[in-house]
Structure formats: C-alpha cells, structure tokens
Tab-separated table of C-alpha atoms and ligand atoms in Angstrom:
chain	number	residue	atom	x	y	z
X	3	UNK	CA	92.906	101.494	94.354
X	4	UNK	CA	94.772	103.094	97.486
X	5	UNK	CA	98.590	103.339	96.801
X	6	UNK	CA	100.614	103.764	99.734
X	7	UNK	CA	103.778	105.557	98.205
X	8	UNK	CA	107.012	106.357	100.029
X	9	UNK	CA	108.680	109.693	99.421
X	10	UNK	CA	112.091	108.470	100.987
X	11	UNK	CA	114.301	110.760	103.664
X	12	UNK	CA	115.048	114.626	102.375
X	13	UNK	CA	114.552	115.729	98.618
X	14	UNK	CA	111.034	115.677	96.169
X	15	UNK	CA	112.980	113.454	93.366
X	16	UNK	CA	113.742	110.737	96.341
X	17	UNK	CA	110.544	109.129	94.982
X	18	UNK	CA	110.589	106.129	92.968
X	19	UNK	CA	110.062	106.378	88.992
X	20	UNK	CA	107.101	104.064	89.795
X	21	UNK	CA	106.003	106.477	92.664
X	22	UNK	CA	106.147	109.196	90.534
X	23	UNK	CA	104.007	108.086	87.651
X	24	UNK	CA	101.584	106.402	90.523
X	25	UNK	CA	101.380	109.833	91.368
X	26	UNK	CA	100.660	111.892	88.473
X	27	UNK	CA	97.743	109.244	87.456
X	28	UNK	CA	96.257	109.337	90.585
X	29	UNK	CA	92.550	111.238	91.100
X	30	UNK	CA	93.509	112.898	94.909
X	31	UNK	CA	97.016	112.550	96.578
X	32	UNK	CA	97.019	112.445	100.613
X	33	UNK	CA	100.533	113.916	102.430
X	34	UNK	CA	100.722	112.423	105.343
X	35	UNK	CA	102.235	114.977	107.810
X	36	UNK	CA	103.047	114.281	111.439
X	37	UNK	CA	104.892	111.056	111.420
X	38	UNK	CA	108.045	112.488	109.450
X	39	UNK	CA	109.147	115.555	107.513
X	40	UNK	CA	111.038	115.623	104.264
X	41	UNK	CA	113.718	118.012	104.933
X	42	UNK	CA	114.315	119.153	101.431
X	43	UNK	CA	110.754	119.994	100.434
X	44	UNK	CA	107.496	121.333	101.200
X	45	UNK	CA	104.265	121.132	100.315
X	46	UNK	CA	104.233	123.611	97.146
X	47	UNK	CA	107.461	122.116	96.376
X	48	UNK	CA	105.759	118.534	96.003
X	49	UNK	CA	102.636	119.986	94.158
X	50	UNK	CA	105.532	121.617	91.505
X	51	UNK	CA	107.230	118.365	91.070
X	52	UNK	CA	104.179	116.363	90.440
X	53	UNK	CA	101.962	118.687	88.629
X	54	UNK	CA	99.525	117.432	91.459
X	55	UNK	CA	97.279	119.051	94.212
X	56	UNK	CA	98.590	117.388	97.038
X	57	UNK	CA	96.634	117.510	100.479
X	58	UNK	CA	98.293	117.243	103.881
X	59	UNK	CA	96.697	114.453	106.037
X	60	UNK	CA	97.040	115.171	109.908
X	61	UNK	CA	96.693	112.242	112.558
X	62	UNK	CA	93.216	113.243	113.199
X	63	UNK	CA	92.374	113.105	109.298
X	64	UNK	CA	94.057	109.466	109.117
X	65	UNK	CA	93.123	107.890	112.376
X	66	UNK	CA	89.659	109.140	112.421
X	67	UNK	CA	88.691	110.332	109.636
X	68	UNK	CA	89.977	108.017	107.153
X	69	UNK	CA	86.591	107.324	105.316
X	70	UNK	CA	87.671	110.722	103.895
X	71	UNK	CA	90.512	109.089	102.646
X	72	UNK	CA	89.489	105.609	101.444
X	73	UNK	CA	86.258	107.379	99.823
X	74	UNK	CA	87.579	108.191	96.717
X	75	UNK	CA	89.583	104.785	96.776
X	76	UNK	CA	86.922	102.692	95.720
X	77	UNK	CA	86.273	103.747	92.648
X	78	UNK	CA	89.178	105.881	91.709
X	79	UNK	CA	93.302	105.867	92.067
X	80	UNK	CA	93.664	107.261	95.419
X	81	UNK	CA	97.478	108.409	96.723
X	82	UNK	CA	98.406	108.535	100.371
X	83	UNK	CA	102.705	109.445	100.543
X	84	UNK	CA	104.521	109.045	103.399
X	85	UNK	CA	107.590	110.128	104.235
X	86	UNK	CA	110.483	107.500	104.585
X	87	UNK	CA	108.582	103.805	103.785
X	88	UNK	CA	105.103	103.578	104.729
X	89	UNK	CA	106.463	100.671	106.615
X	90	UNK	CA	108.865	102.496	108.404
X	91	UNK	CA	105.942	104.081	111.161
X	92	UNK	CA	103.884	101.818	112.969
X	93	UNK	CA	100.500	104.096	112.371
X	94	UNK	CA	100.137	102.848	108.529
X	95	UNK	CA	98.867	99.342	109.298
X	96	UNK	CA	95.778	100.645	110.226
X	97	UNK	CA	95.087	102.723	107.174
X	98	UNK	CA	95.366	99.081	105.418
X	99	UNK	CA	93.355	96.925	107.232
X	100	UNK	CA	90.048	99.952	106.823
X	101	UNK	CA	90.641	99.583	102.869
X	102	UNK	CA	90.501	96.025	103.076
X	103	UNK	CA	87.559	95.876	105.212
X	104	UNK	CA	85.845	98.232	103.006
X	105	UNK	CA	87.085	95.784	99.960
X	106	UNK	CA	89.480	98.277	98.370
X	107	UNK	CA	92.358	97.368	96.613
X	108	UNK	CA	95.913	98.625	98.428
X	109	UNK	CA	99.278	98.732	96.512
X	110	UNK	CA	102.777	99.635	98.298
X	111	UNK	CA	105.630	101.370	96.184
X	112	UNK	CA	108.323	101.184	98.637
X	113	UNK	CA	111.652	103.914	99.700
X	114	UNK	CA	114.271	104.568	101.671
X	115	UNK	CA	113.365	104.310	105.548
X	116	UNK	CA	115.153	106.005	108.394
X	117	UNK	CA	115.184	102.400	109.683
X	118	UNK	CA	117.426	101.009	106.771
X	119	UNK	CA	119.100	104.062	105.899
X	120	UNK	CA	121.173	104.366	109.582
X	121	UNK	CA	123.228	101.991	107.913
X	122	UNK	CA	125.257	104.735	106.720
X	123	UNK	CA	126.264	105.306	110.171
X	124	UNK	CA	128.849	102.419	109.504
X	125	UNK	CA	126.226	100.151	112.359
X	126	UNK	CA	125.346	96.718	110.685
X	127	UNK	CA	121.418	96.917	110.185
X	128	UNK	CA	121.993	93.134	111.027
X	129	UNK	CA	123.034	93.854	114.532
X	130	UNK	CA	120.141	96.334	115.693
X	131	UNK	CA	117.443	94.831	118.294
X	132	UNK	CA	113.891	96.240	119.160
X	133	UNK	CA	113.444	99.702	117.464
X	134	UNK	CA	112.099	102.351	120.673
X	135	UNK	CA	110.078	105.877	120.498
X	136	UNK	CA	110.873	108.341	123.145
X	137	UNK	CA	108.386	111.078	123.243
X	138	UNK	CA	108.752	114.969	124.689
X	139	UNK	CA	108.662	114.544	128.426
X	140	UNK	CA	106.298	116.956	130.708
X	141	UNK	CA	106.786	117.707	134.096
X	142	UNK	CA	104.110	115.068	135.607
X	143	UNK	CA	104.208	112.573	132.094
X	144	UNK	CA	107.736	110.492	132.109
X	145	UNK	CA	106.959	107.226	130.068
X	146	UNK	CA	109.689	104.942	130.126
X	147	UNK	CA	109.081	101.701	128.671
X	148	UNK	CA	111.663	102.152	125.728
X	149	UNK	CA	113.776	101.758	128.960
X	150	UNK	CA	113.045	97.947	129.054
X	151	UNK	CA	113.575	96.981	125.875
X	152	UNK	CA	116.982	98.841	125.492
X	153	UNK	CA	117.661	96.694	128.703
X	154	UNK	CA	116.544	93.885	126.299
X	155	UNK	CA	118.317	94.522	123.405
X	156	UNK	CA	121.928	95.373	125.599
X	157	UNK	CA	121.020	91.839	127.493
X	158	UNK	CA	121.933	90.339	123.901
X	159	UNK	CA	124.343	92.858	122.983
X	160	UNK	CA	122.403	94.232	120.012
X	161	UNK	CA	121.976	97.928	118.717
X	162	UNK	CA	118.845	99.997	119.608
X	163	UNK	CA	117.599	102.658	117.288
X	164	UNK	CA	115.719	105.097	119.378
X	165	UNK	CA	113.254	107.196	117.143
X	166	UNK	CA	112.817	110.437	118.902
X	167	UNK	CA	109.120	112.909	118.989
X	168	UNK	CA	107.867	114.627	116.685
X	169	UNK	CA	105.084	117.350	118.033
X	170	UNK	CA	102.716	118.805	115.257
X	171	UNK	CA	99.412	120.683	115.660
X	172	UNK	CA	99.753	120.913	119.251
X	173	UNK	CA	96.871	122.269	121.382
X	174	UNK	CA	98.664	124.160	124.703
X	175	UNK	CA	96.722	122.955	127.841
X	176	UNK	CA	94.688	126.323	127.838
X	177	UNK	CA	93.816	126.466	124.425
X	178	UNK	CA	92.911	123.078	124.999
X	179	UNK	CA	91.266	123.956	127.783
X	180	UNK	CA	89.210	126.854	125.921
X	181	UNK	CA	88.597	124.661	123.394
X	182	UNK	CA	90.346	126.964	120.729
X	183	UNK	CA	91.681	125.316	117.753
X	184	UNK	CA	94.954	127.549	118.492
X	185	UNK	CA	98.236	125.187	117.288
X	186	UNK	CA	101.625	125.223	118.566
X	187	UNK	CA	104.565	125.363	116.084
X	188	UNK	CA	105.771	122.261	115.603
X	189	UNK	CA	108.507	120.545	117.884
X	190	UNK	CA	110.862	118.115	116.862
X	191	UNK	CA	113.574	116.320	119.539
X	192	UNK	CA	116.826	117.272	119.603
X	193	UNK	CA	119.872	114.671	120.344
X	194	UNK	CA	120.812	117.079	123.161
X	195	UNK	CA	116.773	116.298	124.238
X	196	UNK	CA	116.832	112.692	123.808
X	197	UNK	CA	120.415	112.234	125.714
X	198	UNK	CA	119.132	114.306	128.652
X	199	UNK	CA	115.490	112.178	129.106
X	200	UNK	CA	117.682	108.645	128.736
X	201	UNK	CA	119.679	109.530	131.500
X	202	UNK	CA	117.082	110.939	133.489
X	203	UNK	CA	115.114	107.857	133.266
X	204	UNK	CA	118.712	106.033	134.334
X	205	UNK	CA	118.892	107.677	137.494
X	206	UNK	CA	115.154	107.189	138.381
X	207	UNK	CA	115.513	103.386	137.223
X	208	UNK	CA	119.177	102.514	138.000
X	209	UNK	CA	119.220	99.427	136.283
X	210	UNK	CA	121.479	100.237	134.571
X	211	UNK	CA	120.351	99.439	131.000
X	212	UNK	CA	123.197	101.672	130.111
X	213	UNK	CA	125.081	104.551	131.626
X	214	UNK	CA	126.764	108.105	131.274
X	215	UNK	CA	129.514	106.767	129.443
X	216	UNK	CA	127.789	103.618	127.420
X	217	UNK	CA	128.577	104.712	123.528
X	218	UNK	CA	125.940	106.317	121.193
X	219	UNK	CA	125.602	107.591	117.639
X	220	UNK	CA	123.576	110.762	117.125
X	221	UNK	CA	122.173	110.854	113.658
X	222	UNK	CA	120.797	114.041	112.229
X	223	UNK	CA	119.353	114.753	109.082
X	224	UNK	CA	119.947	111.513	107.011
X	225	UNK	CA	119.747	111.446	103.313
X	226	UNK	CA	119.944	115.207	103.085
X	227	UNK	CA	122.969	117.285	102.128
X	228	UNK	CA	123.765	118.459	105.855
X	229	UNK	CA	123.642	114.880	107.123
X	230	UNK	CA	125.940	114.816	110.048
X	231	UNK	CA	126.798	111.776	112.374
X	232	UNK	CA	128.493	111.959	116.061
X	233	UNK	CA	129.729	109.344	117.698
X	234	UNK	CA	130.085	110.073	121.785
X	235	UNK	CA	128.860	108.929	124.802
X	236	UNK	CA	125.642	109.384	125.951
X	237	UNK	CA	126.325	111.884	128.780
X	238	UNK	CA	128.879	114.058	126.008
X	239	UNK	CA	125.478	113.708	123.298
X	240	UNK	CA	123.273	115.464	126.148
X	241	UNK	CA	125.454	118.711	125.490
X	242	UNK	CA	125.272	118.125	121.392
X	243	UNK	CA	124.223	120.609	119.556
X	244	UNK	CA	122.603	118.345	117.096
X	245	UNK	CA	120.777	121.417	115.108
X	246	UNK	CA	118.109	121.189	112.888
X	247	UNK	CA	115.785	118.206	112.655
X	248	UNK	CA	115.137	115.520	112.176
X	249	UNK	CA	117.225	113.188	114.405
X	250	UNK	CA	117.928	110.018	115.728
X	251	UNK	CA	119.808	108.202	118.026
X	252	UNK	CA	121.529	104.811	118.489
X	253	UNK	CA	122.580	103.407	121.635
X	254	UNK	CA	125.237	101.026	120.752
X	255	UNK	CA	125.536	97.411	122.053
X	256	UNK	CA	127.781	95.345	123.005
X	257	UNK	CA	128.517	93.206	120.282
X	258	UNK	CA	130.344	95.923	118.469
X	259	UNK	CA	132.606	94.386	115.232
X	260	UNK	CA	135.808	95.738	114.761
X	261	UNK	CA	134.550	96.783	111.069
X	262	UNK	CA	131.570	99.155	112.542
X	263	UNK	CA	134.347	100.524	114.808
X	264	UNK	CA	137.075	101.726	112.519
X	265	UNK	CA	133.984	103.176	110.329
X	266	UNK	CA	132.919	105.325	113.415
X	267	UNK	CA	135.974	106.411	113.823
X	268	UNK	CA	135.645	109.470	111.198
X	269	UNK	CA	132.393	110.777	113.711
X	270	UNK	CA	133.750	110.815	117.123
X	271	UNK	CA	135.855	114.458	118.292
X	272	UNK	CA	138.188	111.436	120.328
X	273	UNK	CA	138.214	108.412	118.507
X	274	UNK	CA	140.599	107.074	121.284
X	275	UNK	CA	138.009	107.948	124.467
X	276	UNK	CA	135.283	106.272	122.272
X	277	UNK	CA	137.054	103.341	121.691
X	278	UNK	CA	137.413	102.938	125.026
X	279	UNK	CA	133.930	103.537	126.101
X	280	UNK	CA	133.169	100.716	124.055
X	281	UNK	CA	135.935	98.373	125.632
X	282	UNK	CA	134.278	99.556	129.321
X	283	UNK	CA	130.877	99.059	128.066
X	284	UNK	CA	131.208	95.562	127.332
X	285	UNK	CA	131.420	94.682	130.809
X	286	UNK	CA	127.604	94.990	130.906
X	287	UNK	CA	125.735	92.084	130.114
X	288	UNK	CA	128.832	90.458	129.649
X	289	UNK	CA	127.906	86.401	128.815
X	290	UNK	CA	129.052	84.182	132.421
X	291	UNK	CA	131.874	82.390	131.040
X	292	UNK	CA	130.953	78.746	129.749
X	293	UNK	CA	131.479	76.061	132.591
X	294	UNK	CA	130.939	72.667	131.173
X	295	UNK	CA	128.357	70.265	133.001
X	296	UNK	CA	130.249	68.105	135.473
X	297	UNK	CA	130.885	64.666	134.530
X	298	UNK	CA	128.603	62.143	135.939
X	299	UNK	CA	130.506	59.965	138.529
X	300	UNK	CA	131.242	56.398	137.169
X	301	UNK	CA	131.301	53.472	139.347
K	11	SAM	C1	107.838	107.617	113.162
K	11	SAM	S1	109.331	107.700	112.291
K	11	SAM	C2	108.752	107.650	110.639
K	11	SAM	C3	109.719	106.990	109.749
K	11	SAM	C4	109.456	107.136	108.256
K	11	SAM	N1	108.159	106.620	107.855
K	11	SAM	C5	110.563	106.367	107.540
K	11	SAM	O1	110.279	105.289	106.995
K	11	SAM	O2	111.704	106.854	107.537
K	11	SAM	C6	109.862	109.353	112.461
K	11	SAM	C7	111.118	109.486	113.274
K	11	SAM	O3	112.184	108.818	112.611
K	11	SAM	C8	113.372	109.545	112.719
K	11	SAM	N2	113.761	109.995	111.366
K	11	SAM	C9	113.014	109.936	110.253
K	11	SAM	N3	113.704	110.421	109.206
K	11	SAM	C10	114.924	110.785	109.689
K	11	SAM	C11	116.073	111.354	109.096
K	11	SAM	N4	116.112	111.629	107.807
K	11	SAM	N5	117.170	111.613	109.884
K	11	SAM	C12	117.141	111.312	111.204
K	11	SAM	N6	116.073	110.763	111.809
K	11	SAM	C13	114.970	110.504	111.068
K	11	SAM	C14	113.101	110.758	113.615
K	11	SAM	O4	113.425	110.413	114.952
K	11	SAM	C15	111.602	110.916	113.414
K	11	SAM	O5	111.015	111.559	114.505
C-alpha cells in the first residue's frame, strides 16, 4: 500500500493521530521536499518524532524516478508525506495514477492545506476564484499567465490566492553548463518579490487586472507561531518586509463582505486608507447596471 500522508503547515505533531501510526507501521517513509517546507521542523526532527528513517524525495526522485518509490509499495506499507495536504500541490496526482497503473493500492490521510488554512486571514474560502503560481522571474523568462486568470477571477469579483516559488536544488547556468551537480541554497519568494513581479507584469500588460492601489493580504508563515498577516495595497506590499518564508499572497476582489472587512481591520497599519482602497477598487469590473428588456410594442 502507498499512503499519501499530510504533515499540515509548521510543527512535527501537526500530523494526524492516523498519520502518525500510518507512519510508524510503515516499511520506508518518502519526505517530499520541494513543493513546501514545514517551518517548525526538519528532517532529524521528523525522524525523532516518528522513531522512523525518513528519506527526502526531490522532484527528480518523484517525477522520474518514482519506480523507486512505488517499488517497495507493492508488497509492503510504503509512506510518501507531504507538507500541507497532498492535495494542496498539483504535482501529487501523478504519483497516484503510476501506483494505480502498476496495481498498487493508494490511501490518503488528509491535513491542513495552505489553501484552506488562509481562512484565518478573516477572507471567506467561499469567495476565492482560480488559485495562481507565480514563479522567480529572470531577466529574459517573465511568464505571466497567472495574469489572466486574476483578470478572471476580478471579472467576477472573487478572491485570488497567488502561491508564490519555491527554488530548491538549483543548478546556476554555469554549473549547469559544466554539468556539475553544484546546488544553490534554496530560494523562497518574498511578499516584497511577489508585489514587485505583479506590478511589473501590470505595466507591461495594462489591462488592468488590478492596479497599484487594488487591496491585498500578504500572508506569511501560517500555522506557525510567527504567523503574521498584512493587509495593504499592492504597491505598499512591494516595500513589505514580509521576512522569513514561506508566504503567500491574496489579491482581494471585489465582492468584499462587510464581515471579511472589519476582520482585516486588525492587519492593515491604516485601516481607514484600506478601506478605501477597497471602496475605489470596486469600480473595476463593476456589473453594467440592470436595464430591463424593452417592452414589445402592442398594437
Ligand atoms: C505548491 S504549494 C504546496 C501546498 C501544500 N501541499 C499545502 O497543502 O499546503 C507551496 C506554496 O504554498 C504557499 N504556502 C504553503 N504553506 C504556507 C504557509 N504555511 N504560509 C504561507 N504560505 C504557504 C507558499 O507560497 C508555497 O510556496
């Protein structure tokens, strides 16, 4: 059997009861490591907690060389954890649909996801559209298409969740180049980061999706004991100092309740200027007012 366990957002004892005795009766347990980080533990930490060798699983090691992985699986308890929900990346699917193929056995024992947890931002999880990544920009490499669906989501005046890059075992272009297996510390975006490449991409598009001043929530290090939410707008988050990782951000949209406002209130430095920001915002994508049909002419 392959379990697919989720750790949840910051400390070692955020797994489930279930995930934890999954755990400990499992033959070989799989970290995977580049989609998420828990902030409150490491990898000797872990193999305390559990009593468990635990063996960190890079991208390359899950996307390519997952027979590794599943080998054990057919015949023996296999763990792979992931960080968050191993529903709350995209990447995991995959992992799934091998095992199956290969006619092994998968069980999920769900946790807390970054997606669910942003709640605590005082945002209604009910009114958030299309989640987006936005990845490190280079100087030649700008991809933009979170930049349309934010446009979609603001069209129907929902919230977007933008999950922001994380960089890990990073080959520089002339170790790459080389071909030495030399690795870059790892890099993880910064509010101040992800503020700055939204509005770049603004001024290139100038569709305004949003603006300087459309209102944002910058969330940093959810679930752990420094968590730390700022609401501003999106030109004031590009000079954040948003300090350590991980982080998020929410671009807000227009459909903002009263409720999620007053709760926001505690994380803005000027409650009254974001307040307003929110009041000028909704002039985007504002609905046409409703004209009725005209009424067909009667003899
Ligand atoms: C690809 S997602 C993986 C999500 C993870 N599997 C989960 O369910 O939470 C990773 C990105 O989510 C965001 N993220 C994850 N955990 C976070 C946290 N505790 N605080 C803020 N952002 C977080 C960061 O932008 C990070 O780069």
């Amino acid at each position: 059997m392959l379990y697919l366990i989720g750790l949840g957002l910051s400390h070692e004892s955020d797994i489930t009861v279930r995930g934890l005795e999954t755990v400990k009766k499992c033959k070989t347990v799989f970290l995977e490591a580049y989609t998420s980080i828990l902030m409150a533990a490491d990898k000797a930490s872990l193999e305390k907690f559990y009593g468990r060798e635990v063996i960190l699983a890079d991208r390359e090691l899950v996307e390519s060389g997952s027979d590794t992985i599943l080998a054990d699986a057919k015949d023996d308890d296999v763990a792979f954890l992931v960080v968050g929900d191993p529903f709350g990346a995209t990447t995991h699917s995959d992992l799934i649909i091998r095992a199956r193929e290969l006619e092994i056995q998968v069980e999920t024992i769900h946790n807390a996801s970054v997606m669910n947890a942003v709640g605590a931002c005082g945002l209604q999880l009910y009114q958030f559209g299309q989640t987006v990544s936005l990845v490190f920009f280079t100087d030649t490499w700008k991809p933009d298409s979170f930049y349309d669906k934010i446009m979609e989501n603001r069209r129907i005046g929902l919230h977007t969740l933008v999950l922001l890059d994380i960089k890990v075992k990073e080959q520089s272009i002339e170790n790459l180049a080389r071909g030495r297996l030399v690795y870059e510390p790892p890099r993880y975006m910064s509010i101040e980061t992800a503020a700055s490449q939204l509005l770049e991409i603004e001024e290139i598009r100038n569709e305004k999706a949003y603006t300087p001043d459309t209102p944002c929530v910058a969330i940093s290090r959810l679930g752990s004991p420094s968590q730390t939410f700022k609401a501003a707008s999106l030109q004031e988050l590009s000079n954040y100092k948003s300090g350590e990782p991980l982080h998020s951000l929410i671009v807000l949209g227009r459909r903002v309740h009263a409720l999620e406002l007053d709760y926001l209130d505690a994380y803005a430095s000027d409650p009254k200027k974001f307040r307003e920001d929110v009041v000028k915002d909704q002039e985007y994508f504002k609905p046409a007012p409703y004209v009725p049909p005209e009424e067909p002419l009667s003899d």
